[in-house]
Coordinates of C-alpha atoms in Angstrom, one line a residue:
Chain R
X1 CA -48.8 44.9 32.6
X2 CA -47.1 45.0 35.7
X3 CA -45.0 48.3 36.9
X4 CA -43.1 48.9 39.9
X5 CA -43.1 52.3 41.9
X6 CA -40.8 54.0 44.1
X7 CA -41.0 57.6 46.5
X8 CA -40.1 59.9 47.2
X9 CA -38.0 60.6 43.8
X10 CA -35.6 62.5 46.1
X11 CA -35.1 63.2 49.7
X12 CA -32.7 65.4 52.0
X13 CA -33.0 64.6 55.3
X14 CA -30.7 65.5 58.6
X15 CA -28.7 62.8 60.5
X16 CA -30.2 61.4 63.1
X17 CA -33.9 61.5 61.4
X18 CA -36.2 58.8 60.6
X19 CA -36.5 57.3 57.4
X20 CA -39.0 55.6 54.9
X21 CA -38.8 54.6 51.5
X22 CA -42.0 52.7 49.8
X23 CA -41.8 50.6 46.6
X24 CA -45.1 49.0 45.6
X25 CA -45.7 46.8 42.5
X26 CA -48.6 46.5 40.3
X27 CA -50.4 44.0 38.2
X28 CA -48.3 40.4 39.6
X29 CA -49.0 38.5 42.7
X30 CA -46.0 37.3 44.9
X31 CA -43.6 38.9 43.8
X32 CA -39.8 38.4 45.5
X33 CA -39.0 42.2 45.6
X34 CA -35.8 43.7 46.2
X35 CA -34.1 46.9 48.1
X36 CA -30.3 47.9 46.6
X37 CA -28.1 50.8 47.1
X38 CA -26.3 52.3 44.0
X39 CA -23.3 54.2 45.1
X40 CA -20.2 55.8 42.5
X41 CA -18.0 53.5 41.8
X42 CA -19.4 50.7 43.7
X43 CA -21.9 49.3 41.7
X44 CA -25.3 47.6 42.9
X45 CA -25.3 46.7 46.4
X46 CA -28.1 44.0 47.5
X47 CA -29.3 45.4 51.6
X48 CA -32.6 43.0 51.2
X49 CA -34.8 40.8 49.8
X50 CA -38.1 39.0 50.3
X51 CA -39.6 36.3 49.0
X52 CA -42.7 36.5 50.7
X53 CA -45.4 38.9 53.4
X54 CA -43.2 39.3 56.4
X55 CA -40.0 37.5 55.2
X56 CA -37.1 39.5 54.9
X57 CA -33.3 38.9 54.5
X58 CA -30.7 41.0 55.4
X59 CA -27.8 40.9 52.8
X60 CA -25.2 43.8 54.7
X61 CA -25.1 44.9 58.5
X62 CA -26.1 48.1 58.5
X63 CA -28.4 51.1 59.6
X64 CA -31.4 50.2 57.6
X65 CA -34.1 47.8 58.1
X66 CA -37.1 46.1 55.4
X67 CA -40.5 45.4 56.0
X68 CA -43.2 44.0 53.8
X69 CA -46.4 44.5 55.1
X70 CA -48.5 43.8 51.9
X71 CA -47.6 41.0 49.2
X72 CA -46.7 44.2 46.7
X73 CA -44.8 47.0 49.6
X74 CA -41.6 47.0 50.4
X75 CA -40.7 49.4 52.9
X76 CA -36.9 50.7 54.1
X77 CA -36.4 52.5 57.0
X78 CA -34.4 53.6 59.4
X79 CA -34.5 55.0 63.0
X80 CA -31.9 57.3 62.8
X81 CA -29.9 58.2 59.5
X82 CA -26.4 58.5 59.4
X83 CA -24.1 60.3 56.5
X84 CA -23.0 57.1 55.2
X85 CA -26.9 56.3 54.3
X86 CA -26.6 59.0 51.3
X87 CA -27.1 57.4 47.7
X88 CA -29.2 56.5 45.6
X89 CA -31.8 53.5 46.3
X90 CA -33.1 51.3 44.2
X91 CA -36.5 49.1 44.5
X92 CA -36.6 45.6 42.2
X93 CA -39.0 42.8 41.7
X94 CA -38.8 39.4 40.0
X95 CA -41.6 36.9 39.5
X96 CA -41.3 33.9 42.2
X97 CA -41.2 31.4 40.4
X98 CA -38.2 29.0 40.1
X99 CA -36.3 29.8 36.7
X100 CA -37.6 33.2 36.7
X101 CA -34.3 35.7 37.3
X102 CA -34.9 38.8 35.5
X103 CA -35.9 41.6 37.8
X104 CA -37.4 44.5 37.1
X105 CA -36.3 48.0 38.3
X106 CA -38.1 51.1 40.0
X107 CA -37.1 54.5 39.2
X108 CA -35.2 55.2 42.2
X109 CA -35.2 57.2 45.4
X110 CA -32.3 59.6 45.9
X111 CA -31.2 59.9 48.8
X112 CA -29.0 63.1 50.7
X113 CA -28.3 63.1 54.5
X114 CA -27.2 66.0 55.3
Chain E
X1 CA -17.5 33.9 47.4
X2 CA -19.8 35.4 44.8
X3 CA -18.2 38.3 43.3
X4 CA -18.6 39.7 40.1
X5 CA -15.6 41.8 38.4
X6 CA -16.3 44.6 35.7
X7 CA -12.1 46.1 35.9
X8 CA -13.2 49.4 34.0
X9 CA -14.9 52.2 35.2
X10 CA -15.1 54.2 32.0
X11 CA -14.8 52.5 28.7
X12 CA -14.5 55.5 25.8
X13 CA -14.8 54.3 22.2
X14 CA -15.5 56.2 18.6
X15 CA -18.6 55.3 17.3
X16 CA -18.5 52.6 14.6
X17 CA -15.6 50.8 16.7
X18 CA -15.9 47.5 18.5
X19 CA -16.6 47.3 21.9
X20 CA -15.7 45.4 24.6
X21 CA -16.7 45.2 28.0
X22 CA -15.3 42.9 30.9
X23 CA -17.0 40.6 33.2
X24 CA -15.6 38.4 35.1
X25 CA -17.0 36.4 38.2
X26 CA -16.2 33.7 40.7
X27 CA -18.5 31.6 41.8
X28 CA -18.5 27.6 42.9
X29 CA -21.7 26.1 41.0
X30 CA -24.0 27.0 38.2
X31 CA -24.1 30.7 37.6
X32 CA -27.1 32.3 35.6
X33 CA -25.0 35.3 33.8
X34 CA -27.1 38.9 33.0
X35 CA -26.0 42.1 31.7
X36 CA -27.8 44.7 32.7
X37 CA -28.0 48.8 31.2
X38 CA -28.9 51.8 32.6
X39 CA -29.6 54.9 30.0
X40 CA -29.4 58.4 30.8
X41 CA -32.4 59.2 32.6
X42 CA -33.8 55.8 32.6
X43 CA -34.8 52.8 34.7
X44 CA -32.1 49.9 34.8
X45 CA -33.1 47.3 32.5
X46 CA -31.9 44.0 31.9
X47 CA -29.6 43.7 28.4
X48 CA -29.2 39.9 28.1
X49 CA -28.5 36.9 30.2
X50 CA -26.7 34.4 28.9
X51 CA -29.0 30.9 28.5
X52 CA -31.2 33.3 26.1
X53 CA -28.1 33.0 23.8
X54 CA -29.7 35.9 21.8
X55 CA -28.6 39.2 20.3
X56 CA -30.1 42.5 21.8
X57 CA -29.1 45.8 20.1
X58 CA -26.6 43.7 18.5
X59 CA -24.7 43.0 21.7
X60 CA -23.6 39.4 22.1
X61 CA -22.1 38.0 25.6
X62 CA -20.7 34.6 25.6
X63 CA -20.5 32.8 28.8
X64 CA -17.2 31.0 29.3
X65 CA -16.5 28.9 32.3
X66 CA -13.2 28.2 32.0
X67 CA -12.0 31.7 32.0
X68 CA -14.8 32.5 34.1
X69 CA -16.0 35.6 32.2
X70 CA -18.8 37.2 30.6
X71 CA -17.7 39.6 28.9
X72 CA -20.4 42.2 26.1
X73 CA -19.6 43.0 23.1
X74 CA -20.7 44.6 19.8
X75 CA -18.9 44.7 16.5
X76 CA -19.5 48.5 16.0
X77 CA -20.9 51.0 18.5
X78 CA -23.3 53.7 18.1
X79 CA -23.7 56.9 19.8
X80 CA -27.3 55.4 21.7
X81 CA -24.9 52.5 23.2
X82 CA -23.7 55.1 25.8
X83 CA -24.5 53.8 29.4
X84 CA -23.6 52.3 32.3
X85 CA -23.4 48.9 32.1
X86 CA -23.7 45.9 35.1
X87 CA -22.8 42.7 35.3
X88 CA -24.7 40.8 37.2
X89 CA -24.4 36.9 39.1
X90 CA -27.7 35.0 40.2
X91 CA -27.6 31.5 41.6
X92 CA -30.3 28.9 40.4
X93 CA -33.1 29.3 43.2
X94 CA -36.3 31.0 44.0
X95 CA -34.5 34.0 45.6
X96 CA -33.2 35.2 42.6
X97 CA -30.8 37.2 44.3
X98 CA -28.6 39.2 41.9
X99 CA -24.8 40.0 42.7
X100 CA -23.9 43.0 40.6
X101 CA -20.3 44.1 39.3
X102 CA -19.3 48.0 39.7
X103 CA -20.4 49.2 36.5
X104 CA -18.6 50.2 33.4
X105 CA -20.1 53.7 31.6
X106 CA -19.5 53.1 27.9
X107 CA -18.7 56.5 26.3
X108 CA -19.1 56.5 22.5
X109 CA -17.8 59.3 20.6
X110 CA -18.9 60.7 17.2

């Protein structure tokens, strides 16, 4: 069966520090896999998604960049955190195929920049 | 633009009361509709989506275009219904991008 996994669980980092978040998937092959941010009161936001080894989209200007350097990682970093980076982040994957929209969820990866 | 509306925050309801939950969303073309849950403590997890046309936990969600809404419901909560609830938007592709509404926590009460 397949399962998704995200870490760190939780992180507290200073502004201004480097950042990287890993999400892997098990048991599918090319999977499109997704990176959101969950913050109060403003739902699900979608920051990237990839459909494929090195192909990313970027869904929102911001601080954070996506790389996918193996068919089942997904990466997010940064170069330098900022405040505004705090929440709580969220890994996803869906099968890629056409007709195929559920995604599935990782645990999540909160976030505190301090 | 895609957008998906969910206008309450916090929905509190006693338990063995209907529920309702709003949904509605804008978007020019052929929507796939999903509700998605998220338990205390758990992963977020898709509910229903709305070509399945099925009951899960005896939530139903019809889509309806005219009104633009997709709106949960369940003829009478229980206690384990209490969660945060999303609505989400896909368009028909291989992306299967997801635009999510802001949530509505369903509070049921004893």
């Amino acid at each position: 069966s397949q399962t998704i996994h995200q870490w760190p669980a939780t992180l507290v980092q200073p502004v201004g520090s480097p950042l990287s978040l890993e999400c892997t998937v098990e048991g599918t092959s090319n999977p499109n896999l997704y990176w959101y941010r969950q913050a109060a009161g403003r739902g699900l936001q979608l920051l990237f998604y990839s459909v494929g080894i090195g192909q990313i989209s970027s869904e929102v200007p911001q601080n954070l960049s996506a790389s996918r350097p193996q068919d089942r990682q997904f990466i997010l970093s940064s170069k330098k955190l900022l405040l505004s980076d705090s929440g709580f982040y969220l890994c996803a994957w869906s099968p890629g195929l056409a007709g195929s929209y559920e995604q599935y969820f990782g645990p999540g990866t909160r976030l505190t920049v301090t | 633009a895609q957008r998906v509306t969910q206008p309450e925050k916090l929905l509190s309801v006693f338990k063995g009361a209907p529920v309702e939950l709003k949904c509605n969303y804008s978007y020019s073309g052929s929507p796939e509709l999903f509700w998605y849950v998220q338990y205390s403590r758990q992963r977020l997890q898709l509910l229903l989506r709305h070509i399945s046309r099925e009951s899960i936990k005896g939530f139903t969600a019809d889509l309806n275009k005219g009104e633009t809404s997709f709106h949960l419901k369940k003829p009478f909560a229980q206690e384990e219904d209490s969660a945060m609830y999303y609505c989400a938007l896909t368009r028909r592709g291989n992306t299967g991008k997801l635009i999510f509404g802001q949530g509505t926590t369903l509070q049921v009460k004893p």
